[in-house]
Amino acid sequence: MRLIIFGPPGAGKGTQAKMVAEHFGIIHLSTGKMFREAINQGTELGNLVQSIIDEGQLVPDQTVVDMVEETIASEDYGKGYIIDGFPRTVEQAVAFDNMLERRNESVDAFISLHAPDDVLIQRLLTRGEGRSDDTEEKIKTRLEVYKKETAPVMEYYQQAGMFRSVDGTGTVEEIFQRILSALPKK
Ligand code: AP5
Ligand code: MG
């Protein structure tokens, strides 16, 4: 099973992707987490993306696409995965489609989590993980970048017919149950 979990900053992508991955025994791939790990380890990639992430802007498409392509080529990903944080631009969505086509694979569902801005902001301000982009100012930038560059990705997947809109408000468990019910039955 290959899934995409999508939504604005604070929508609960990471929280839910972890639960979905455990439930189905598939891998949780978070592009944001991969970048944060690269920054912490001081790798070449980490140095390249640090200031971009600190500012709440997007890493260049090709950098992300190459990283994802390399990652999903690994054997562990054969059983399936849920991607959180990618694709984040229409260009990335097109590149991902091409990548999957070359691999003779397809996505089973695109889960779009939504919640009002005040809920998102409150969650991010109280996350307490010390993320450099969780300040009031950077959260505002991230929401703007989401609306301008990332939200159009929804239309792309609506056309493809695998789109599932899920209410991202309520308790973590309630949202998880909504996601499970929205997934295609095998
Ligand atoms: P990324 O790490 O993807 O960050 P994000 O999209 O801003 O989303 P968050 O991780 O902040 O939120 P989330 O939706 O995962 O919510 P969470 O479950 O944590 O990206 C970071 C940066 O990396 C980007 O800005 C960009 O620079 C770069 N990047 C990454 N991918 C890229 C790409 N494809 N292209 C270009 N650049 C890229 O929940 C948030 C908080 O709320 C948590 O504390 C959680 O415990 C809490 N919470 C969750 N659910 C609930 C609930 N139901 N009720 C109460 N609290 C809840
Ligand atoms: Mg996250």
mmCIF file of N, CA and C and ligand atoms in Angstrom, residues 13-14 30 36 84 127 131, ligand 2:
data_model
loop_
_atom_site.group_PDB
_atom_site.id
_atom_site.type_symbol
_atom_site.label_atom_id
_atom_site.label_comp_id
_atom_site.label_asym_id
_atom_site.label_seq_id
_atom_site.Cartn_x
_atom_site.Cartn_y
_atom_site.Cartn_z
ATOM 1 N N LYS A 13 -0.136 15.539 10.187
ATOM 2 C CA LYS A 13 0.402 14.580 9.212
ATOM 3 C C LYS A 13 1.331 13.570 9.904
ATOM 4 N N GLY A 14 2.291 14.097 10.671
ATOM 5 C CA GLY A 14 3.274 13.233 11.320
ATOM 6 C C GLY A 14 2.632 12.316 12.342
ATOM 7 N N SER A 30 8.865 10.857 6.217
ATOM 8 C CA SER A 30 8.605 12.285 6.382
ATOM 9 C C SER A 30 9.780 13.065 5.811
ATOM 10 N N ARG A 36 15.464 17.506 8.835
ATOM 11 C CA ARG A 36 15.895 17.882 10.191
ATOM 12 C C ARG A 36 17.009 16.958 10.675
ATOM 13 N N ASP A 84 4.676 11.690 4.161
ATOM 14 C CA ASP A 84 4.188 12.870 4.883
ATOM 15 C C ASP A 84 5.076 14.061 4.518
ATOM 16 N N ARG A 127 3.774 22.746 20.550
ATOM 17 C CA ARG A 127 4.382 21.442 20.262
ATOM 18 C C ARG A 127 5.552 21.142 21.200
ATOM 19 N N ARG A 131 11.500 23.058 17.537
ATOM 20 C CA ARG A 131 11.759 23.236 16.100
ATOM 21 C C ARG A 131 11.995 24.703 15.784
HETATM 22 MG MG MG B 2 5.274 16.766 10.603
#
